[in-house]
Coordinates of C-alpha atoms in Angstrom, one line a residue:
L188 CA 116.3 91.6 102.3
S189 CA 117.7 91.1 105.8
L190 CA 115.5 90.0 108.6
V191 CA 116.6 90.2 112.2
T192 CA 114.8 88.3 114.9
R193 CA 114.9 88.4 118.6
P194 CA 115.6 85.2 120.5
G195 CA 112.3 83.3 121.1
Q196 CA 110.4 85.4 118.6
R197 CA 109.1 84.2 115.3
A198 CA 108.3 87.6 113.6
P199 CA 111.1 89.8 112.3
V200 CA 111.9 93.0 114.2
R201 CA 113.4 94.5 111.0
V202 CA 112.3 94.2 107.4
G203 CA 114.8 95.8 105.0
F204 CA 115.4 99.3 106.3
Y205 CA 112.3 99.3 108.5
D206 CA 112.2 98.6 112.3
I207 CA 108.9 96.9 113.3
E208 CA 107.2 98.7 116.1
R209 CA 103.8 97.0 116.7
T210 CA 101.0 95.1 115.2
L211 CA 98.1 97.1 113.7
G212 CA 95.9 94.2 112.4
K213 CA 95.8 90.5 111.6
G214 CA 94.1 88.3 109.0
N215 CA 94.2 84.7 108.1
F216 CA 97.4 84.8 106.1
A217 CA 98.7 88.3 106.7
V218 CA 99.5 90.8 109.5
V219 CA 99.9 94.5 109.2
K220 CA 102.7 96.1 111.3
L221 CA 103.6 99.7 112.1
A222 CA 107.3 100.3 111.2
K223 CA 109.8 103.1 111.1
H224 CA 112.4 103.7 108.4
R225 CA 115.8 103.4 110.1
I226 CA 117.3 106.5 108.3
T227 CA 114.3 108.9 107.6
K228 CA 112.3 107.8 110.7
S229 CA 109.1 108.0 108.6
E230 CA 106.3 105.7 109.8
V231 CA 104.8 103.2 107.4
A232 CA 102.5 100.2 107.5
I233 CA 103.9 96.9 106.3
K234 CA 101.5 94.2 105.3
I235 CA 103.4 90.9 105.8
I236 CA 101.9 88.0 103.8
D237 CA 102.8 84.4 104.4
K238 CA 102.8 83.0 100.9
T239 CA 103.0 79.4 102.3
Q240 CA 99.4 79.8 103.6
L241 CA 98.1 80.7 100.1
D242 CA 97.0 78.4 97.2
A243 CA 98.0 79.4 93.7
A244 CA 94.7 81.2 93.0
N245 CA 95.0 83.4 96.1
L246 CA 98.6 84.1 95.5
E247 CA 97.7 85.3 92.0
K248 CA 95.1 87.6 93.6
I249 CA 97.7 89.1 95.9
Y250 CA 100.0 89.8 92.9
R251 CA 97.1 91.4 91.0
E252 CA 96.3 93.5 94.1
V253 CA 99.9 94.8 94.1
E254 CA 99.7 95.6 90.4
I255 CA 96.5 97.6 91.0
M256 CA 98.0 99.4 94.0
K257 CA 101.0 100.5 91.8
L258 CA 98.5 102.3 89.4
L259 CA 96.6 104.2 92.1
D260 CA 97.5 107.7 93.0
H261 CA 94.7 109.5 95.0
P262 CA 94.8 111.4 98.3
H263 CA 92.2 109.1 99.8
I264 CA 93.8 105.8 98.9
I265 CA 96.8 104.4 100.8
K266 CA 99.9 104.6 98.8
L267 CA 102.1 101.6 98.1
Y268 CA 105.8 102.6 98.6
Q269 CA 107.7 99.4 98.2
V270 CA 107.3 95.6 97.7
M271 CA 109.8 93.1 99.1
E272 CA 109.6 89.4 98.5
T273 CA 111.4 86.3 99.8
K274 CA 110.7 82.6 99.1
N275 CA 107.9 82.4 101.7
M276 CA 106.9 86.0 102.5
L277 CA 105.7 89.1 100.7
Y278 CA 106.1 92.6 102.3
L279 CA 103.9 95.5 101.1
V280 CA 105.2 98.8 102.5
T281 CA 102.4 101.3 102.5
E282 CA 101.5 104.8 103.7
Y283 CA 100.6 104.7 107.4
A284 CA 97.2 106.3 108.1
K285 CA 97.8 108.0 111.5
N286 CA 94.1 109.1 111.9
G287 CA 92.6 105.7 111.8
E288 CA 93.0 101.9 112.0
I289 CA 95.2 101.2 109.0
F290 CA 94.0 97.6 108.5
G291 CA 90.3 98.4 108.2
E292 CA 90.8 101.6 106.2
W293 CA 93.4 100.0 104.0
L294 CA 91.2 97.1 103.1
F295 CA 88.2 99.3 102.6
L296 CA 90.0 101.7 100.3
L297 CA 91.7 98.9 98.4
L298 CA 88.4 97.1 97.9
H299 CA 86.7 100.2 96.5
A300 CA 89.7 101.0 94.3
S301 CA 89.9 97.5 93.0
L302 CA 86.1 97.5 92.2
Y303 CA 86.5 100.9 90.5
L304 CA 89.4 99.7 88.4
S305 CA 87.8 96.4 87.6
G306 CA 84.7 98.2 86.3
H307 CA 86.7 100.5 84.1
I308 CA 88.8 97.6 82.8
F309 CA 85.6 95.6 82.1
L310 CA 84.0 98.5 80.2
A311 CA 87.2 99.2 78.3
E312 CA 87.3 95.6 77.0
M313 CA 83.7 95.8 75.8

């Protein structure tokens, strides 16, 4: 995973094959960026998570979120394309929802998908 930074900037302007274009949303330990693939020019959203800001329990929740996202395939749920990880950072490359604010929509859909799957897993274990 190669990260390129501009002088005086903290955030990378490139993550893997993606050029970072702008910030779409921010949270306590993550930021969502609009990015473009260097070769295909397709737009994606990249959720950049600072693992150093998370305790072990919250980091485990993030990894569980990733595992759930890998299972989901529905036209109304944001698709997870790729996961990249360094010692301190986690990068979730997802579909970019052009017709809405990705951060809010992404969290909303992910929450509902997680609750749906959690309910089915709970029922299956009974």
